[in-house]
């Protein structure tokens, strides 16, 4: 294969991988925003906690048992999902629920505070160093390292993300809870008046958002091979950019924004300079805020009197 | 059926209701009239559990619902059509109506009710696949009332159904309200600025002023009352 073409395809695949991870995190941002109009800045921390849960559970299982790597991956994924969901729900109960009727800025400050608390909690409980994460994803034999364009973890990340998206779409379109979520996002007072238990919808939204972020955390840890307490911060900010890019509150928008961001970063780093890897995300944020503040798929909010 | 006893409701430090008491009997159409800002919507929101009164009590069917959450109150059969209609803009008409039946599990009966409201307002049947946001004001009001009926309410709270609508549409909507009361036996609690129309179809009425009930009587008597005529009927 022509090396230039190969290089390009590798960048595209790496962009799709990044985009998948961003999408898994951005979904939580956008769903929570849709329901309670809050940017949950502690959301990146939930993703980080997901990665740490997998590190601890997976590490223990790798040492003490003879289970196959895929089984260990499965167990640590489930553990991370449950543990992160519990964190997400607790976060909402103690930091956001009491501020439900307070000015929006108050809740936002509370969210930033929770983000700092969770980061520092993990810093104290673990260390500030990067901890090695032994990948639990065995190389597939049909993908030969160095020869194939795609690596095994990339493939696993993309497939998992696709499955999660599909599951979420079906959930929101067809289930009773999905209907309740859509109604609550569109009109909270009316949702109450048709008999929807708003508190249950909010809790459920945090469960789903945290669970997808945790899946993202476990996958990225397997991909990069190391984690520390700070990985959630940058990933969280970038996923937030992706959600704004797509139109915050819109689920397809968050997915689209994530892939656009992932691609831009990957291609920008590959063809312009890898030193500005992170700058591309913020450049995109500035451009979108100037030219299309409602985002790619967001609708302009018309305040009707 | 509904007994509101001396409720005080606040928004922050502003007192919106200063000791409201009223009662509604099964099968009645009751109207609450008053000027803008008198506390009419707050009264309904307090009954529906969206706002919680600081003191006083609200009893429905012998049960204290003052501190119950709104979804529990809906499940007891108290449904509200709020002011401004609150149609879910991105849901279709059918989906909006389905949302009205959110708490119900009796699919066959829900289907029957769907036919019933489509029969009350044939325009809804015609536009069933359109999204709620594309309807005109009058159609939205019809949809809002139908959506509430989909819950099979025993007590229907209506907040200013005539607001911003052409007189002909108002006429039609008030006819339907009377029809629902007679055909289904639904008790109706109607809040209106349009006192004239409201008193015409109601059995009894309350007059609300600055968060307090200042007068109550049979609707026909209120229509003859000089003060009410001067203040609300514009004659």
Short mmCIF file of C-alpha atoms in Angstrom, two decimals:
data_model
loop_
_atom_site.label_atom_id
_atom_site.label_comp_id
_atom_site.label_asym_id
_atom_site.label_seq_id
_atom_site.Cartn_x
_atom_site.Cartn_y
_atom_site.Cartn_z
CA UNK A 1 0.00 0.00 0.00
CA UNK A 2 1.10 3.52 -0.73
CA UNK A 3 2.65 4.82 2.54
CA UNK A 4 0.85 8.17 2.25
CA UNK A 5 -2.52 6.47 1.96
CA UNK A 6 -1.63 4.15 4.80
CA UNK A 7 -0.64 7.08 6.99
CA UNK A 8 -3.90 8.85 6.21
CA UNK A 9 -5.99 5.78 6.98
CA UNK A 10 -4.16 5.28 10.25
CA UNK A 11 -4.91 8.86 11.21
CA UNK A 12 -8.57 8.36 10.32
CA UNK A 13 -8.77 5.21 12.41
CA UNK A 14 -7.08 6.89 15.32
CA UNK A 15 -9.50 9.82 14.92
CA UNK A 16 -12.45 7.44 15.01
CA UNK A 17 -11.06 5.83 18.15
CA UNK A 18 -10.64 9.17 19.87
CA UNK A 19 -14.07 10.20 18.68
CA UNK A 20 -15.59 7.04 20.15
CA UNK A 21 -14.13 7.76 23.58
CA UNK A 22 -15.24 11.39 23.43
CA UNK A 23 -18.70 10.25 22.40
CA UNK A 24 -19.00 7.90 25.36
CA UNK A 25 -18.22 10.81 27.70
CA UNK A 26 -20.07 13.51 25.77
CA UNK A 27 -23.31 11.52 25.96
CA UNK A 28 -23.41 12.02 29.71
CA UNK A 29 -22.79 15.73 29.41
CA UNK A 30 -25.47 16.24 26.84
CA UNK A 31 -28.12 14.04 28.51
CA UNK A 32 -27.66 15.66 31.89
CA UNK A 33 -27.77 19.09 30.28
CA UNK A 34 -30.91 18.13 28.39
CA UNK A 35 -32.71 17.13 31.57
CA UNK A 36 -31.51 19.57 34.25
CA UNK A 37 -29.73 22.25 32.19
CA UNK A 38 -26.51 21.78 34.10
CA UNK A 39 -22.99 21.33 32.73
CA UNK A 40 -21.83 18.54 34.99
CA UNK A 41 -18.14 19.44 35.16
CA UNK A 42 -17.45 16.50 37.44
CA UNK A 43 -18.42 14.14 34.63
CA UNK A 44 -14.81 13.64 33.46
CA UNK A 45 -13.98 12.45 36.96
CA UNK A 46 -16.62 9.74 36.70
CA UNK A 47 -14.80 8.49 33.61
CA UNK A 48 -11.51 8.53 35.51
CA UNK A 49 -13.06 6.64 38.41
CA UNK A 50 -14.32 4.06 35.91
CA UNK A 51 -10.75 3.54 34.70
CA UNK A 52 -9.43 3.19 38.26
CA UNK A 53 -12.14 0.71 39.19
CA UNK A 54 -11.10 -1.45 36.25
CA UNK A 55 -7.44 -1.07 37.20
CA UNK A 56 -8.08 -2.27 40.74
CA UNK A 57 -10.61 -5.01 40.03
CA UNK A 58 -8.83 -6.15 36.86
CA UNK A 59 -5.42 -6.03 38.55
CA UNK A 60 -6.56 -8.17 41.45
CA UNK A 61 -8.19 -10.68 39.13
CA UNK A 62 -5.15 -10.82 36.83
CA UNK A 63 -2.89 -11.68 39.76
CA UNK A 64 -5.11 -13.94 41.84
CA UNK A 65 -7.03 -15.89 39.20
CA UNK A 66 -6.45 -17.80 36.03
CA UNK A 67 -9.43 -16.31 34.24
CA UNK A 68 -9.06 -15.47 30.57
CA UNK A 69 -8.33 -11.80 29.81
CA UNK A 70 -11.69 -11.26 28.12
CA UNK A 71 -13.57 -12.53 31.17
CA UNK A 72 -11.52 -10.20 33.35
CA UNK A 73 -12.30 -7.34 30.98
CA UNK A 74 -15.98 -8.16 31.22
CA UNK A 75 -15.96 -8.30 35.02
CA UNK A 76 -14.01 -5.06 35.36
CA UNK A 77 -16.30 -3.33 32.87
CA UNK A 78 -19.36 -4.32 34.87
CA UNK A 79 -17.69 -3.29 38.13
CA UNK A 80 -16.64 0.07 36.67
CA UNK A 81 -20.14 0.70 35.32
CA UNK A 82 -21.79 0.01 38.67
CA UNK A 83 -19.23 1.87 40.74
CA UNK A 84 -19.24 4.94 38.49
CA UNK A 85 -23.02 4.96 38.29
CA UNK A 86 -23.15 4.95 42.08
CA UNK A 87 -20.75 7.89 42.10
CA UNK A 88 -22.79 9.76 39.51
CA UNK A 89 -26.05 9.27 41.38
CA UNK A 90 -24.50 10.25 44.71
CA UNK A 91 -23.00 13.33 43.10
CA UNK A 92 -26.42 14.38 41.90
CA UNK A 93 -28.03 13.73 45.29
CA UNK A 94 -25.53 15.66 47.38
CA UNK A 95 -24.24 18.38 45.05
CA UNK A 96 -26.97 19.19 42.54
CA UNK A 97 -30.35 18.19 43.92
CA UNK A 98 -30.28 20.68 46.82
CA UNK A 99 -29.53 23.40 44.26
CA UNK A 100 -32.31 22.45 41.84
CA UNK A 101 -34.11 25.76 42.27
CA UNK A 102 -30.99 27.87 42.80
CA UNK A 103 -29.53 30.06 40.03
CA UNK A 104 -27.75 27.99 37.40
CA UNK A 105 -24.36 29.46 38.21
CA UNK A 106 -24.58 28.08 41.74
CA UNK A 107 -24.99 24.53 40.52
CA UNK A 108 -22.16 25.04 38.02
CA UNK A 109 -19.79 26.12 40.80
CA UNK A 110 -20.91 23.11 42.80
CA UNK A 111 -20.05 20.91 39.81
CA UNK A 112 -16.55 22.39 39.51
CA UNK A 113 -16.09 21.88 43.23
CA UNK A 114 -17.11 18.22 42.96
CA UNK A 115 -14.66 17.78 40.11
CA UNK A 116 -11.80 19.07 42.28
CA UNK A 117 -12.88 16.96 45.24
CA UNK A 118 -13.01 13.76 43.19
CA UNK A 119 -9.64 14.42 41.53
CA UNK A 120 -7.94 15.08 44.81
CA UNK A 121 -9.66 12.17 46.49
CA UNK A 122 -8.20 9.82 43.88
CA UNK A 123 -4.85 11.62 44.11
CA UNK A 124 -4.73 10.94 47.86
CA UNK A 125 -6.13 7.43 47.65
CA UNK A 126 -3.80 6.44 44.80
CA UNK A 127 -0.75 8.47 43.75
CA UNK A 128 -0.01 11.33 41.41
CA UNK A 129 2.10 9.02 39.24
CA UNK A 130 0.86 7.33 36.13
CA UNK A 131 -0.06 3.77 37.00
CA UNK A 132 0.56 1.09 34.38
CA UNK A 133 -2.61 -0.56 33.14
CA UNK A 134 -2.07 -4.05 31.77
CA UNK A 135 -4.35 -4.40 28.79
CA UNK A 136 -7.06 -6.99 29.23
CA UNK A 137 -7.82 -7.09 25.54
CA UNK A 138 -5.94 -9.95 23.89
CA UNK A 139 -4.75 -9.32 20.35
CA UNK A 140 -7.07 -10.84 17.80
CA UNK A 141 -5.22 -13.20 15.52
CA UNK A 142 -6.72 -11.71 12.37
CA UNK A 143 -5.15 -8.36 13.19
CA UNK A 144 -1.40 -8.59 12.89
CA UNK A 145 0.41 -5.91 14.91
CA UNK A 146 2.56 -3.72 12.67
CA UNK A 147 0.93 -5.09 9.54
CA UNK A 148 -2.75 -4.27 9.95
CA UNK A 149 -3.93 -0.71 9.95
CA UNK A 150 -6.22 -1.31 12.84
CA UNK A 151 -5.16 -2.43 16.30
CA UNK A 152 -7.25 -4.75 18.41
CA UNK A 153 -8.06 -2.16 21.07
CA UNK A 154 -9.13 0.33 18.41
CA UNK A 155 -11.52 -2.22 16.98
CA UNK A 156 -12.88 -3.09 20.42
CA UNK A 157 -13.37 0.59 21.26
CA UNK A 158 -15.25 1.31 18.04
CA UNK A 159 -17.46 -1.76 18.24
CA UNK A 160 -18.28 -1.16 21.91
CA UNK A 161 -19.13 2.46 21.25
CA UNK A 162 -21.38 1.47 18.39
CA UNK A 163 -23.22 -1.06 20.56
CA UNK A 164 -23.64 1.47 23.38
CA UNK A 165 -25.03 4.08 20.95
CA UNK A 166 -27.45 1.58 19.47
CA UNK A 167 -28.64 0.50 22.90
CA UNK A 168 -29.10 4.11 23.98
CA UNK A 169 -31.02 5.06 20.86
CA UNK A 170 -33.42 2.16 21.33
CA UNK A 171 -33.79 2.99 25.00
CA UNK A 172 -34.69 6.61 24.37
CA UNK A 173 -36.92 5.95 21.40
CA UNK A 174 -38.94 3.02 22.59
CA UNK A 175 -38.96 2.54 26.34
CA UNK A 176 -41.25 4.18 28.85
CA UNK A 177 -38.28 5.69 30.66
CA UNK A 178 -36.93 7.00 27.36
CA UNK A 179 -40.23 8.71 26.67
CA UNK A 180 -40.19 10.20 30.14
CA UNK A 181 -36.67 11.49 29.52
CA UNK A 182 -37.66 13.16 26.28
CA UNK A 183 -40.73 14.72 27.83
CA UNK A 184 -38.74 15.98 30.82
CA UNK A 185 -36.09 17.49 28.55
CA UNK A 186 -38.73 19.33 26.55
CA UNK A 187 -40.91 20.63 29.37
CA UNK A 188 -40.19 19.81 32.98
CA UNK A 189 -43.37 21.25 34.51
CA UNK A 190 -45.61 19.50 32.03
CA UNK A 191 -43.73 16.25 32.52
CA UNK A 192 -44.66 16.45 36.20
CA UNK A 193 -48.26 17.21 35.30
CA UNK A 194 -48.64 14.06 33.20
CA UNK A 195 -47.39 12.03 36.14
CA UNK A 196 -43.69 11.58 35.42
CA UNK A 197 -41.53 11.22 38.52
CA UNK A 198 -38.87 13.81 37.68
CA UNK A 199 -36.49 12.63 40.38
CA UNK A 200 -36.46 9.12 38.97
CA UNK A 201 -35.78 10.45 35.48
CA UNK A 202 -32.87 12.54 36.76
CA UNK A 203 -31.39 9.63 38.71
CA UNK A 204 -31.74 7.37 35.69
CA UNK A 205 -30.04 9.95 33.47
CA UNK A 206 -27.07 10.11 35.81
CA UNK A 207 -26.91 6.30 35.90
CA UNK A 208 -26.81 6.03 32.11
CA UNK A 209 -24.43 8.98 31.65
CA UNK A 210 -22.01 7.67 34.29
CA UNK A 211 -22.18 4.14 32.93
CA UNK A 212 -21.22 5.17 29.40
CA UNK A 213 -18.41 7.37 30.74
CA UNK A 214 -17.12 4.44 32.80
CA UNK A 215 -17.09 2.24 29.72
CA UNK A 216 -15.05 4.97 28.00
CA UNK A 217 -12.65 5.07 30.94
CA UNK A 218 -12.05 1.33 30.94
CA UNK A 219 -11.51 1.25 27.18
CA UNK A 220 -9.07 4.16 27.11
CA UNK A 221 -7.07 2.66 29.96
CA UNK A 222 -6.70 -0.52 27.92
CA UNK A 223 -5.72 1.56 24.92
CA UNK A 224 -3.12 3.86 26.44
CA UNK A 225 -1.83 1.42 29.06
CA UNK A 226 -1.52 3.96 31.87
CA UNK A 227 -3.81 6.14 33.96
CA UNK A 228 -3.61 8.73 36.71
CA UNK A 229 -6.01 10.92 38.67
CA UNK A 230 -5.87 13.68 36.07
CA UNK A 231 -7.00 11.83 32.91
CA UNK A 232 -10.62 12.75 33.50
CA UNK A 233 -9.98 16.46 33.45
CA UNK A 234 -8.71 16.85 29.91
CA UNK A 235 -10.95 14.12 28.50
CA UNK A 236 -13.91 15.72 30.25
CA UNK A 237 -13.17 19.16 28.85
CA UNK A 238 -12.75 17.74 25.37
CA UNK A 239 -15.96 15.77 25.55
CA UNK A 240 -17.63 18.95 26.71
CA UNK A 241 -16.27 20.71 23.63
CA UNK A 242 -17.63 17.87 21.53
CA UNK A 243 -21.06 18.18 23.14
CA UNK A 244 -21.13 21.94 22.55
CA UNK A 245 -19.90 21.44 19.01
CA UNK A 246 -22.76 19.07 18.27
CA UNK A 247 -25.32 21.17 20.11
CA UNK A 248 -25.54 20.60 23.85
CA UNK A 249 -28.68 18.70 24.80
CA UNK A 250 -28.76 16.81 21.51
CA UNK A 251 -27.72 13.16 21.62
CA UNK A 252 -26.96 12.71 17.90
CA UNK A 253 -25.19 16.08 18.13
CA UNK A 254 -22.89 14.84 20.88
CA UNK A 255 -21.92 11.80 18.82
CA UNK A 256 -21.35 13.85 15.68
CA UNK A 257 -19.39 16.50 17.58
CA UNK A 258 -17.21 13.83 19.16
CA UNK A 259 -16.25 12.29 15.85
CA UNK A 260 -15.60 15.69 14.25
CA UNK A 261 -13.38 16.59 17.19
CA UNK A 262 -11.56 13.25 17.19
CA UNK A 263 -10.89 13.47 13.46
CA UNK A 264 -9.73 17.08 13.64
CA UNK A 265 -7.32 16.27 16.43
CA UNK A 266 -5.96 13.22 14.74
CA UNK A 267 -5.54 14.77 11.30
CA UNK A 268 -4.29 18.05 12.78
CA UNK A 269 -1.69 16.25 14.83
CA UNK A 270 -0.69 14.08 11.88
CA UNK A 271 -0.37 16.76 9.22
CA UNK A 272 0.20 20.01 11.09
CA UNK A 273 1.90 19.38 14.39
CA UNK A 274 1.40 16.94 17.20
CA UNK A 275 2.54 19.63 19.62
CA UNK A 276 -0.79 21.40 19.11
CA UNK A 277 -2.81 18.24 19.66
CA UNK A 278 -4.90 19.77 22.43
CA UNK A 279 -5.10 23.23 20.93
CA UNK A 280 -7.31 21.99 18.10
CA UNK A 281 -10.13 21.16 20.49
CA UNK A 282 -10.18 24.63 21.95
CA UNK A 283 -9.81 26.27 18.55
CA UNK A 284 -12.95 24.39 17.53
CA UNK A 285 -14.72 25.50 20.71
CA UNK A 286 -13.92 29.15 20.02
CA UNK A 287 -15.00 28.91 16.39
CA UNK A 288 -18.28 27.20 17.22
CA UNK A 289 -19.08 29.70 19.94
CA UNK A 290 -18.49 32.57 17.52
CA UNK A 291 -20.22 31.24 14.43
CA UNK A 292 -22.84 28.75 15.56
CA UNK A 293 -23.38 28.88 19.31
CA UNK A 294 -26.28 26.44 19.15
CA UNK A 295 -23.96 23.77 17.73
CA UNK A 296 -24.14 21.64 14.59
CA UNK A 297 -27.39 19.89 15.44
CA UNK A 298 -28.63 22.09 18.26
CA UNK A 299 -31.76 24.10 17.83
CA UNK A 300 -31.91 27.78 18.59
CA UNK A 301 -33.76 28.22 21.81
CA UNK A 302 -36.74 30.41 21.21
CA UNK A 303 -38.08 31.85 24.40
CA UNK A 304 -41.83 31.96 23.98
CA UNK A 305 -43.77 34.25 26.25
CA UNK B 1 -64.16 15.79 46.58
CA UNK B 2 -61.48 18.47 46.85
CA UNK B 3 -61.08 20.57 49.94
CA UNK B 4 -58.51 23.33 50.05
CA UNK B 5 -58.14 24.69 53.55
CA UNK B 6 -56.39 27.97 54.29
CA UNK B 7 -53.30 27.46 52.11
CA UNK B 8 -50.42 29.94 52.01
CA UNK B 9 -48.03 29.57 49.09
CA UNK B 10 -44.85 31.57 48.54
CA UNK B 11 -42.42 32.15 45.69
CA UNK B 12 -39.23 32.84 47.59
CA UNK B 13 -40.27 35.58 49.96
CA UNK B 14 -43.22 36.73 47.94
CA UNK B 15 -46.52 35.49 49.24
CA UNK B 16 -48.77 34.52 46.36
CA UNK B 17 -51.62 32.89 48.29
CA UNK B 18 -52.76 34.33 51.59
CA UNK B 19 -55.04 31.71 53.02
CA UNK B 20 -57.18 30.24 50.26
CA UNK B 21 -60.05 27.94 51.18
CA UNK B 22 -62.41 26.36 48.71
CA UNK B 23 -64.13 23.12 48.00
CA UNK B 24 -65.24 21.27 44.92
CA UNK B 25 -67.99 18.65 44.89
CA UNK B 26 -68.09 15.61 42.63
CA UNK B 27 -69.55 16.35 39.21
CA UNK B 28 -69.44 20.12 39.51
CA UNK B 29 -67.95 22.74 37.27
CA UNK B 30 -66.33 25.26 39.58
CA UNK B 31 -64.70 28.42 38.38
CA UNK B 32 -62.12 30.61 39.99
CA UNK B 33 -62.05 34.08 38.49
CA UNK B 34 -59.71 36.95 39.16
CA UNK B 35 -57.37 39.45 37.58
CA UNK B 36 -53.82 38.85 36.39
CA UNK B 37 -51.54 38.06 39.31
CA UNK B 38 -54.35 37.33 41.75
CA UNK B 39 -52.93 33.85 42.40
CA UNK B 40 -55.11 31.70 40.17
CA UNK B 41 -52.33 29.67 38.60
CA UNK B 42 -50.56 29.35 41.94
CA UNK B 43 -53.72 27.84 43.38
CA UNK B 44 -53.75 25.19 40.66
CA UNK B 45 -50.02 24.53 40.94
CA UNK B 46 -50.44 24.07 44.69
CA UNK B 47 -53.22 21.54 44.14
CA UNK B 48 -51.12 19.70 41.53
CA UNK B 49 -48.14 19.55 43.87
CA UNK B 50 -45.79 21.52 41.64
CA UNK B 51 -45.68 24.21 44.33
CA UNK B 52 -45.96 23.25 47.99
CA UNK B 53 -47.95 25.49 50.32
CA UNK B 54 -46.11 26.63 53.44
CA UNK B 55 -49.18 26.09 55.57
CA UNK B 56 -52.74 24.88 55.22
CA UNK B 57 -53.95 21.63 53.72
CA UNK B 58 -55.35 20.19 50.52
CA UNK B 59 -57.56 17.13 50.85
CA UNK B 60 -58.62 15.07 47.83
CA UNK B 61 -61.04 12.18 48.35
CA UNK B 62 -60.33 12.25 52.07
CA UNK B 63 -56.56 11.97 51.55
CA UNK B 64 -54.14 14.72 52.46
CA UNK B 65 -52.25 15.58 49.27
CA UNK B 66 -50.63 18.81 50.48
CA UNK B 67 -47.13 17.38 50.49
CA UNK B 68 -47.53 14.65 47.91
CA UNK B 69 -45.42 14.93 44.77
CA UNK B 70 -47.14 15.78 41.53
CA UNK B 71 -46.89 12.33 39.97
CA UNK B 72 -48.67 10.82 42.97
CA UNK B 73 -51.40 13.43 42.69
CA UNK B 74 -51.83 12.69 38.97
CA UNK B 75 -52.11 8.99 39.77
CA UNK B 76 -54.99 9.80 42.12
CA UNK B 77 -56.89 11.33 39.21
CA UNK B 78 -56.15 15.05 39.46
CA UNK B 79 -54.91 16.38 36.12
CA UNK B 80 -54.08 19.86 35.03
CA UNK B 81 -54.06 21.70 31.72
CA UNK B 82 -51.62 24.46 32.61
CA UNK B 83 -51.68 28.03 31.42
CA UNK B 84 -49.86 28.40 28.12
CA UNK B 85 -50.79 24.81 27.20
CA UNK B 86 -47.29 23.33 27.53
CA UNK B 87 -47.44 21.07 24.50
CA UNK B 88 -44.31 18.95 24.06
CA UNK B 89 -43.09 20.74 20.95
CA UNK B 90 -40.98 17.96 19.44
CA UNK B 91 -43.41 15.14 20.04
CA UNK B 92 -46.14 14.41 17.52
CA UNK B 93 -49.79 14.84 18.41
CA UNK B 94 -50.18 11.12 18.98
CA UNK B 95 -47.07 11.06 21.17
CA UNK B 96 -48.34 14.04 23.14
CA UNK B 97 -51.60 12.20 23.74
CA UNK B 98 -49.68 9.07 24.72
CA UNK B 99 -47.79 11.09 27.30
CA UNK B 100 -51.13 12.03 28.82
CA UNK B 101 -51.73 8.34 29.46
CA UNK B 102 -48.22 7.91 30.87
CA UNK B 103 -49.35 6.34 34.13
CA UNK B 104 -51.94 4.03 32.60
CA UNK B 105 -51.38 0.38 31.76
CA UNK B 106 -54.78 -0.52 30.32
CA UNK B 107 -53.84 -0.38 26.64
CA UNK B 108 -57.27 -1.18 25.23
CA UNK B 109 -58.98 1.48 27.29
CA UNK B 110 -56.30 4.00 26.34
CA UNK B 111 -57.08 3.26 22.71
CA UNK B 112 -60.76 3.92 23.33
CA UNK B 113 -59.95 7.22 25.01
CA UNK B 114 -57.75 8.14 22.09
CA UNK B 115 -60.72 7.65 19.79
CA UNK B 116 -62.91 9.61 22.16
CA UNK B 117 -60.67 12.71 22.17
CA UNK B 118 -60.12 12.49 18.42
CA UNK B 119 -63.90 12.50 18.15
CA UNK B 120 -64.14 15.55 20.42
CA UNK B 121 -61.53 17.38 18.36
CA UNK B 122 -61.47 15.91 14.83
CA UNK B 123 -58.69 18.31 13.84
CA UNK B 124 -56.30 16.32 16.06
CA UNK B 125 -57.00 13.14 14.10
CA UNK B 126 -56.19 14.97 10.90
CA UNK B 127 -52.85 16.19 12.18
CA UNK B 128 -51.85 13.21 14.27
CA UNK B 129 -48.38 12.88 12.76
CA UNK B 130 -47.52 16.56 12.98
CA UNK B 131 -45.27 17.71 15.80
CA UNK B 132 -46.94 19.65 18.61
CA UNK B 133 -44.94 22.80 17.99
CA UNK B 134 -46.47 23.29 14.54
CA UNK B 135 -50.07 23.64 15.76
CA UNK B 136 -51.95 26.91 16.07
CA UNK B 137 -52.87 28.26 19.49
CA UNK B 138 -56.40 26.91 19.37
CA UNK B 139 -55.26 23.48 18.20
CA UNK B 140 -52.65 23.40 20.94
CA UNK B 141 -55.33 24.13 23.52
CA UNK B 142 -57.46 21.32 22.13
CA UNK B 143 -54.43 19.01 22.28
CA UNK B 144 -53.64 20.09 25.84
CA UNK B 145 -57.17 19.34 27.01
CA UNK B 146 -57.20 16.03 25.15
CA UNK B 147 -53.86 15.06 26.63
CA UNK B 148 -55.24 15.66 30.13
CA UNK B 149 -58.35 13.62 29.28
CA UNK B 150 -56.13 10.71 28.24
CA UNK B 151 -55.29 10.27 31.90
CA UNK B 152 -59.01 9.75 32.62
CA UNK B 153 -59.01 12.42 35.31
CA UNK B 154 -61.64 12.51 37.99
CA UNK B 155 -60.86 16.14 38.65
CA UNK B 156 -59.70 18.25 35.73
CA UNK B 157 -57.96 21.54 36.48
CA UNK B 158 -58.05 23.99 33.59
CA UNK B 159 -55.90 27.11 33.65
CA UNK B 160 -57.14 29.85 31.33
CA UNK B 161 -58.15 27.72 28.36
CA UNK B 162 -59.42 30.83 26.57
CA UNK B 163 -56.13 32.70 26.75
CA UNK B 164 -55.16 34.29 23.45
CA UNK B 165 -57.77 32.45 21.38
CA UNK B 166 -60.34 33.73 18.91
CA UNK B 167 -63.90 33.99 20.33
CA UNK B 168 -65.19 31.24 18.06
CA UNK B 169 -62.53 28.80 19.26
CA UNK B 170 -63.18 29.79 22.87
CA UNK B 171 -66.86 29.00 22.32
CA UNK B 172 -65.99 25.59 20.92
CA UNK B 173 -63.61 24.76 23.76
CA UNK B 174 -66.12 25.75 26.43
CA UNK B 175 -68.76 23.59 24.76
CA UNK B 176 -66.39 20.65 24.92
CA UNK B 177 -65.65 21.32 28.59
CA UNK B 178 -69.36 21.19 29.36
CA UNK B 179 -69.73 18.06 27.26
CA UNK B 180 -66.91 16.26 29.07
CA UNK B 181 -68.46 17.21 32.40
CA UNK B 182 -71.82 15.81 31.35
CA UNK B 183 -70.73 12.75 29.36
CA UNK B 184 -67.84 11.55 31.49
CA UNK B 185 -68.93 12.99 34.83
CA UNK B 186 -65.52 14.63 35.12
CA UNK B 187 -65.40 17.26 37.84
CA UNK B 188 -64.00 20.50 36.49
CA UNK B 189 -62.13 23.28 38.22
CA UNK B 190 -61.81 26.13 35.77
CA UNK B 191 -59.57 29.13 36.28
CA UNK B 192 -60.40 32.03 34.01
CA UNK B 193 -59.85 35.70 33.35
CA UNK B 194 -62.69 35.52 30.91
CA UNK B 195 -65.24 35.61 33.74
CA UNK B 196 -68.19 35.95 31.43
CA UNK B 197 -67.65 32.66 29.65
CA UNK B 198 -66.58 30.86 32.79
CA UNK B 199 -69.61 31.85 34.85
CA UNK B 200 -71.91 30.82 32.01
CA UNK B 201 -70.88 27.18 32.14
CA UNK B 202 -69.98 26.88 35.85
CA UNK B 203 -72.24 25.84 38.70
CA UNK B 204 -70.45 27.82 41.36
CA UNK B 205 -67.68 30.39 41.39
CA UNK B 206 -64.99 31.90 43.57
CA UNK B 207 -63.53 35.37 43.16
CA UNK B 208 -59.84 35.71 43.88
CA UNK B 209 -58.14 39.01 44.64
CA UNK B 210 -54.54 39.50 45.76
CA UNK B 211 -54.16 35.95 46.96
CA UNK B 212 -57.43 35.88 48.88
CA UNK B 213 -60.93 34.62 48.13
CA UNK B 214 -63.19 37.65 48.37
CA UNK B 215 -66.45 36.19 47.23
CA UNK B 216 -68.14 32.89 46.50
CA UNK B 217 -71.61 32.06 45.28
CA UNK B 218 -73.64 30.25 42.66
CA UNK B 219 -72.38 31.21 39.21
CA UNK B 220 -75.72 32.75 38.30
CA UNK B 221 -75.69 34.88 41.43
CA UNK B 222 -72.11 36.05 40.76
CA UNK B 223 -73.20 37.11 37.28
CA UNK B 224 -75.80 39.37 38.87
CA UNK B 225 -73.47 40.68 41.58
CA UNK B 226 -72.77 44.38 41.06
CA UNK B 227 -69.14 44.31 42.23
CA UNK B 228 -68.31 41.29 40.10
CA UNK B 229 -70.01 42.88 37.13
CA UNK B 230 -68.02 46.07 37.56
CA UNK B 231 -64.69 44.42 38.16
CA UNK B 232 -64.70 41.35 35.92
CA UNK B 233 -67.54 41.34 33.47
CA UNK B 234 -66.92 44.72 31.91
CA UNK B 235 -70.56 45.75 31.89
#
